[in-house]
Coordinates of C-alpha atoms and ligand atoms in Angstrom, one line a residue:
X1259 CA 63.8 48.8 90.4
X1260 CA 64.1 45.9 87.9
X1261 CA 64.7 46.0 84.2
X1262 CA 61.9 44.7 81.5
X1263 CA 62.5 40.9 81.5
X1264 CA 63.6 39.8 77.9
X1265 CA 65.1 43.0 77.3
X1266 CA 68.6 41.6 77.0
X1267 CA 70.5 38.4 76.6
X1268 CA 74.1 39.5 77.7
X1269 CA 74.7 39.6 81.1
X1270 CA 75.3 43.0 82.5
X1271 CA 79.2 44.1 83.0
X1272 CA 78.2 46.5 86.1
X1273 CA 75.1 49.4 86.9
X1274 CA 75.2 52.0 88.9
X1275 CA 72.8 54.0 90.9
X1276 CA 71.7 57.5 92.0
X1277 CA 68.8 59.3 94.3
X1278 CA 66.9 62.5 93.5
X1279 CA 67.4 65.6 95.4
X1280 CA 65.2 68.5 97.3
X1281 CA 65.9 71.8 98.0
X1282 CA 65.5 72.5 101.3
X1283 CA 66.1 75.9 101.1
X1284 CA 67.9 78.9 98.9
X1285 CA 67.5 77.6 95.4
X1286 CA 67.6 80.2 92.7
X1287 CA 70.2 82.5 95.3
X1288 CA 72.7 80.0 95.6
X1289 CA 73.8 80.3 91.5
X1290 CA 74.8 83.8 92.7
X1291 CA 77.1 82.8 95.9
X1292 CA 74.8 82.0 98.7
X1293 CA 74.1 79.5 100.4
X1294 CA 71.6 76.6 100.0
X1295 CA 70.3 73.3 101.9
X1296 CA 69.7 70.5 100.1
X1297 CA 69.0 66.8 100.4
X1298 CA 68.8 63.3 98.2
X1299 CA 65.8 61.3 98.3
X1300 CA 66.7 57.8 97.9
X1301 CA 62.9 56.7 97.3
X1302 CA 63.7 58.3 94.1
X1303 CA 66.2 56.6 91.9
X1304 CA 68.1 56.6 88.7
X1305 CA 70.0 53.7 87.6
X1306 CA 72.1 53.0 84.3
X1307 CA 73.0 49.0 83.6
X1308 CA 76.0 48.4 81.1
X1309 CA 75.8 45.0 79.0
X1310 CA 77.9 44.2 76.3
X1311 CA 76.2 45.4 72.9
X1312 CA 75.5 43.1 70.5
X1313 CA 76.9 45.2 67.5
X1314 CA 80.1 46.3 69.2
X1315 CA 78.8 50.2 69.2
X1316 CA 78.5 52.4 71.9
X1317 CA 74.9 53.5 72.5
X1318 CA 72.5 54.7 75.2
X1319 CA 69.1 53.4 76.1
X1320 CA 66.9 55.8 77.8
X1321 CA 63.9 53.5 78.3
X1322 CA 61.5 56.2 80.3
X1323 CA 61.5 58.4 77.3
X1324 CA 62.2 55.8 74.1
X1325 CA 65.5 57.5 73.5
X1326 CA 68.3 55.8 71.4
X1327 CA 71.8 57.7 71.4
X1328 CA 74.5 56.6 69.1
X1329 CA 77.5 58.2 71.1
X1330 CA 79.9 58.3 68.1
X1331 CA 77.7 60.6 66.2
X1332 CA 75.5 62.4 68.8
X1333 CA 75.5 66.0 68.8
X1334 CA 77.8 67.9 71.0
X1335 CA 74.7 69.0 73.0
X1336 CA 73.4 65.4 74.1
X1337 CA 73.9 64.8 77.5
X1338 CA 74.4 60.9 77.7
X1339 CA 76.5 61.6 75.1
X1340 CA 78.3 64.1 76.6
X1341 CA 78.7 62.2 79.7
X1342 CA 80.5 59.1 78.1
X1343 CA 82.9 61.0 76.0
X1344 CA 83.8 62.3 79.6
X1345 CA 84.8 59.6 81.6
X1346 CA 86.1 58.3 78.4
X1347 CA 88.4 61.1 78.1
X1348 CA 89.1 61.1 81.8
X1349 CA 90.0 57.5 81.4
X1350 CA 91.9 57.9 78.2
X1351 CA 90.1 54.9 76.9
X1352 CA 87.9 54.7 73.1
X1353 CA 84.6 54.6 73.3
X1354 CA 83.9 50.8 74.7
X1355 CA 81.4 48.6 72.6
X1356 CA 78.8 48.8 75.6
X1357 CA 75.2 49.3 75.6
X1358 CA 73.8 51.8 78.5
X1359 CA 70.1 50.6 79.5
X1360 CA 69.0 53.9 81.8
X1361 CA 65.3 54.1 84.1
X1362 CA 64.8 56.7 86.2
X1363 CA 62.0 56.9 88.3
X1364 CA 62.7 60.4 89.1
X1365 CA 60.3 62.9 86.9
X1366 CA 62.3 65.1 84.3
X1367 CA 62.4 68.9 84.6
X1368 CA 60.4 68.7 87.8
X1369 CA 63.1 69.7 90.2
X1370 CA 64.3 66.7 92.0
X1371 CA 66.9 66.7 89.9
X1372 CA 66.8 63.8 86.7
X1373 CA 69.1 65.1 84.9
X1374 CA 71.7 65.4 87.5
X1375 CA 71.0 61.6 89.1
X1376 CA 71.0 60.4 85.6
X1377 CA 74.3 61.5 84.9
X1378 CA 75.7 60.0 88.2
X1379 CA 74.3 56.6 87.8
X1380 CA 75.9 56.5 84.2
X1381 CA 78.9 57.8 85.7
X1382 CA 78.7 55.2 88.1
X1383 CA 78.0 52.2 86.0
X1384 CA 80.9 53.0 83.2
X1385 CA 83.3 53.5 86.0
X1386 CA 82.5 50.2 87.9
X1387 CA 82.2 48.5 84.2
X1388 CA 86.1 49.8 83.7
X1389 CA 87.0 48.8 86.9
X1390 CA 88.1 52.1 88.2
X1391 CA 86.9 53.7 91.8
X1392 CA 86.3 57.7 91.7
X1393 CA 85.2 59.9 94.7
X1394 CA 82.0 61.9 95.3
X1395 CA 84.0 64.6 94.7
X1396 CA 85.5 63.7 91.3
X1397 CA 82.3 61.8 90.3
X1398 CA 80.1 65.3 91.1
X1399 CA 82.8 67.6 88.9
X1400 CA 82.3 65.3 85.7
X1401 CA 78.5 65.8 86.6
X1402 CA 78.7 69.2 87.1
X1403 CA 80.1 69.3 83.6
X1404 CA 77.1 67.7 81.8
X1405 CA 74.7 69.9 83.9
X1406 CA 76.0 72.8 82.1
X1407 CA 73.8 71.1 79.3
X1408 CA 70.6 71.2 81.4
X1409 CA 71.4 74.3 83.4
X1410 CA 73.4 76.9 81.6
X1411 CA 74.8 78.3 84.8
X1412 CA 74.3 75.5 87.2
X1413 CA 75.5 76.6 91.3
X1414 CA 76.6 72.4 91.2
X1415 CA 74.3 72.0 94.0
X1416 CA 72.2 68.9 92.3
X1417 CA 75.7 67.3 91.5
X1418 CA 76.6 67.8 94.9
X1419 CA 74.2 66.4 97.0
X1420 CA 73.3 63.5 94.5
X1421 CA 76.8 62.2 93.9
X1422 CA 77.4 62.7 98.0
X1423 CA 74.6 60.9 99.0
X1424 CA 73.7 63.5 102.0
X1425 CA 72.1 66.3 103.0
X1426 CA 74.4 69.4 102.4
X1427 CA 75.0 73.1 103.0
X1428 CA 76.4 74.5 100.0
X1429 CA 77.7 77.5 98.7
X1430 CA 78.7 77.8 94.7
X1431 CA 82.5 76.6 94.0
X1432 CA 83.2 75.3 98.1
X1433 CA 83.0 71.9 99.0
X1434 CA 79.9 70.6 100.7
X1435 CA 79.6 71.0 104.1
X1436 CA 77.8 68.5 106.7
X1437 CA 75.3 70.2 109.2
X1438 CA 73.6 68.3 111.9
X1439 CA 70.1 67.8 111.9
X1440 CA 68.3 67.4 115.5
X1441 CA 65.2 65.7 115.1
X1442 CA 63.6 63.2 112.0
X1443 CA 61.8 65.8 109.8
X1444 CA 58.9 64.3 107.4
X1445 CA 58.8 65.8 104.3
X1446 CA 56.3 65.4 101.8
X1447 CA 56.8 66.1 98.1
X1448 CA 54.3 67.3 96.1
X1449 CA 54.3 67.2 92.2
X1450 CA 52.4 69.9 90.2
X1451 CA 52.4 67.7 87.2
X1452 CA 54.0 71.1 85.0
X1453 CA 56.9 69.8 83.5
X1454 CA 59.4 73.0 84.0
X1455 CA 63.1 73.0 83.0
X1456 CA 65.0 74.4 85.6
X1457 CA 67.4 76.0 82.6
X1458 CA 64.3 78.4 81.6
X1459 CA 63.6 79.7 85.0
X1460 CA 67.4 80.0 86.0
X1461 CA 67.3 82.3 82.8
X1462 CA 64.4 84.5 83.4
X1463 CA 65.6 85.0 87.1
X1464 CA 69.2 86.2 84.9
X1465 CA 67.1 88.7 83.0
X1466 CA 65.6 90.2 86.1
X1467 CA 68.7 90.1 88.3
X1468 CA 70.2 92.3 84.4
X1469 CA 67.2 94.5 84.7
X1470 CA 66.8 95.4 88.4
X1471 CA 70.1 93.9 89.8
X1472 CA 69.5 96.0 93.4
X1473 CA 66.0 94.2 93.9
X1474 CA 67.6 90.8 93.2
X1475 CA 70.3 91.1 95.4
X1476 CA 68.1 92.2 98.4
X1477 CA 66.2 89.0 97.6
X1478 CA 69.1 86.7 97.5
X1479 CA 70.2 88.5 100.7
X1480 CA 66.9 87.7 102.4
X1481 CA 66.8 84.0 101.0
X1482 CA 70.5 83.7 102.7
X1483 CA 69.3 85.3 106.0
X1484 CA 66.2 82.5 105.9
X1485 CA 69.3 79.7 105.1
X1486 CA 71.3 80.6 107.9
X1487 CA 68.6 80.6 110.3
X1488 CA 67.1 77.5 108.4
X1489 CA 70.7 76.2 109.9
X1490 CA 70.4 76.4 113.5
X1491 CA 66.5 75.3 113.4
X1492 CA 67.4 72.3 111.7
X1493 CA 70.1 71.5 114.1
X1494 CA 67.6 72.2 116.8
X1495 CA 64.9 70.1 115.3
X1496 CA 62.6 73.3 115.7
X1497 CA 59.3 72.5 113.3
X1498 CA 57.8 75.2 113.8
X1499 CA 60.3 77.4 113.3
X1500 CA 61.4 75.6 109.9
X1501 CA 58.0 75.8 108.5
X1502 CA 57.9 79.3 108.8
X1503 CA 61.3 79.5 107.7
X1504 CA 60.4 77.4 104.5
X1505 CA 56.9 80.0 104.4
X1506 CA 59.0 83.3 103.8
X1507 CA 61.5 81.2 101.7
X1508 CA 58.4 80.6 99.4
X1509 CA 57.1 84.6 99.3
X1510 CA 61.2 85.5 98.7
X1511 CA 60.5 82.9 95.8
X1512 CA 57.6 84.4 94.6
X1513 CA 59.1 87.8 94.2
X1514 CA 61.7 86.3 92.3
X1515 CA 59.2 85.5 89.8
X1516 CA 59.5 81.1 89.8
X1517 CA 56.3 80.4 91.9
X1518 CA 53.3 79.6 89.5
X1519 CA 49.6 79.5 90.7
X1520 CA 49.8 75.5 90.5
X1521 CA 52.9 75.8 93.7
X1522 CA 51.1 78.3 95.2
X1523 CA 47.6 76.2 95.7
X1524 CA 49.6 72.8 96.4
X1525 CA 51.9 75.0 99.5
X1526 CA 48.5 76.7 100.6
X1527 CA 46.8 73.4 100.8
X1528 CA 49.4 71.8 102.7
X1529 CA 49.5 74.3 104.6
X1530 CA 45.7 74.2 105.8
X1531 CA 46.0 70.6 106.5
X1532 CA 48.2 71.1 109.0
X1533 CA 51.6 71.2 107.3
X1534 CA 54.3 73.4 109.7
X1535 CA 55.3 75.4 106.3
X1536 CA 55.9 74.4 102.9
X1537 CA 57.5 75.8 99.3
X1538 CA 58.6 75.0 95.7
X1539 CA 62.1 73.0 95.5
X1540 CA 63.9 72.9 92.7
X1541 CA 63.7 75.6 89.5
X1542 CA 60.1 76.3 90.1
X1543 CA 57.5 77.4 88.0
X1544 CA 56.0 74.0 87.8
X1545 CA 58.0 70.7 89.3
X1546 CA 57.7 70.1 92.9
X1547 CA 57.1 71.4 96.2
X1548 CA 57.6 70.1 99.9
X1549 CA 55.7 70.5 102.4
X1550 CA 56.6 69.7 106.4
X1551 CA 54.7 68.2 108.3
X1552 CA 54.4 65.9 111.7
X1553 CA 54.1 62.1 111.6
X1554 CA 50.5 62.3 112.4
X1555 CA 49.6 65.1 109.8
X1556 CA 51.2 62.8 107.3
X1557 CA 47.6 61.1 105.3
X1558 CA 45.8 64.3 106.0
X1559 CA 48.7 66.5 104.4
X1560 CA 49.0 64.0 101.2
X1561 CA 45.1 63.7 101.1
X1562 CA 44.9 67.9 100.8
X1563 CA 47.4 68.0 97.7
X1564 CA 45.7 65.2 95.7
X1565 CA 42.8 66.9 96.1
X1566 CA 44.6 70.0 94.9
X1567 CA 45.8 68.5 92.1
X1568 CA 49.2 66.7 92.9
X1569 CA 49.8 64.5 90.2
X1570 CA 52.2 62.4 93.1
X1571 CA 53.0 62.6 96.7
X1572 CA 56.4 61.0 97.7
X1573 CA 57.2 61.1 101.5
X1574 CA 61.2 61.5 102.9
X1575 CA 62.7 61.7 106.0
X1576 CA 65.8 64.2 107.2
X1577 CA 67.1 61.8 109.7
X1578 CA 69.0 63.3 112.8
X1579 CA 72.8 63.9 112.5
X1580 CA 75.6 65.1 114.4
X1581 CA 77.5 67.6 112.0
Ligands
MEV2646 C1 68.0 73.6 90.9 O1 67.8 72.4 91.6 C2 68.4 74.7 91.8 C3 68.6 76.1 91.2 O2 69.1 76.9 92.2 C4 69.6 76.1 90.0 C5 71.0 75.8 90.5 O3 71.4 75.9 91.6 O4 71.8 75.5 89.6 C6 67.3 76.7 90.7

């Protein structure tokens, strides 16, 4: 990714960067204890640059969505904001007299998780610019913190597995866990186009979960039976077990109330063009889905969704790991 030419005189003091994320499997179930798979996607990236600013304030430059934020006097509920006055605090430092040029080439409220990567790559970039090295770990907390923004009741699964850098099993308030994966797995990512903020469907699956808690639960019970066996057939490599795995994930999905007929026509599609399974990732509703599929179903697989309407196709690889 490079950076308008001409944009800037100063020389940057430090940037940072960040992937995307998928949702391999248990979203939505996970913000009420159980267990989800997720991975980054590093074809997707944010990335924050800091340069000196030219009137000695502290501002941020979001330059996908024209976006100017005076940190001083931003609202409480700004989330670039929010994120320097973090580290800041952290730090123990004033607000420094740096301008924060951010691009992102990862689609807001669409489920790969902008918000989250955004926040990273700032993170990363104001740390590196004060010269001070933080974990994943601590770098994901502060993170988790500004997701709250986005979220309301985030599980910290998008923190997680963007600040790591890796494909993780996690469960809500535990530290990511490794698992081995035991053959490449190509995944293709399918965008609806529907911008859908994940906040809004975490807070109608809330209302449901209020109003019929026993039918929730059995869902998230099912979703965490599919995650666990998701487990071993990742660390087998089994395709065809996965994809069916990632098919009933969908339908528990569906129940839950986040598919949308958009999702639904982009997984069926896959599906017909050979795909082993596919399902939303993410919040739902609208955003993205992902779609598994062999090397040599790859072009036919991409071809079916842009004819069903997928506004993008990006294409990612799980690679194999020992846990
Ligand atoms: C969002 O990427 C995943 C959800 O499960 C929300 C969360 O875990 O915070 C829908």
């Amino acid at each position: 990714m490079t950076f308008p030419q001409g944009e800037t005189d100063a020389s940057p003091l430090a940037s940072g960067r960040a992937p995307g994320k998928i949702i391999l499997f248990g979203e939505h179930a996970v913000v009420y204890g159980r267990p989800a798979i997720a991975a980054p996607v590093f074809r997707l990236q944010a990335e924050a640059v800091v340069y000196p600013d030219p009137e000695g304030v502290c501002r941020v430059e979001a330059l996908d969505i024209g976006q100017q934020v005076m940190v001083a006097t931003a609202g409480e509920d700004d989330p670039f904001a929010r994120l320097v006055r973090l580290v800041c605090t952290a730090l123990d430092r004033p607000l420094p007299p740096w301008r924060m040029v951010i691009r992102s080439e990862i689609p807001v409220a669409s489920g790969l998780g902008s918000g989250a990567a955004v926040a990273t790559a700032m993170a990363r970039a104001l740390l590196a610019a004060f010269g001070v090295e933080w974990s994943a770990a601590a770098v994901s907390a502060l993170v988790y913190e500004v997701e709250k923004l986005h979220h309301g009741t985030p599980s910290g699964i998008d923190n997680t597995v963007i600040a790591y850098g890796r494909p993780v099993w996690f469960v809500r308030g535990q530290p990511p866990m490794p698992f081995a994966v035991g053959a490449a797995l190509d995944l293709l990512i399918g965008d609806t186009g529907i911008a859908s903020p994940t906040r809004l469907a975490v807070a109608d699956v809330r209302r449901g979960w209020e109003a019929d808690p026993s039918r929730f639960e059995a869902l998230f019970d099912r979703i965490a039976a599919i995650v666990h066996e998701a487990r071993t057939a990742l660390a087998e490599g089994d395709r065809p077990r996965l994809g069916a795995l990632m098919d009933a994930n969908q339908e528990a999905l569906a129940a839950l109330g986040v598919s949308s007929p958009e999702l639904e026509r982009l997984c069926a599609a896959a599906r017909a063009a050979g795909a082993w399974g596919a399902k939303l990732s993410g919040g739902g509703r609208g955003g993205n889905m992902i779609a598994l599929v062999d090397p040599d179903r790859r072009e036919p697989v991409t071809a079916a969704l842009l004819a069903a309407g997928a506004h993008r196709v990006v294409h990612t690889t799980l690679t194999p790991t020992a846990q």
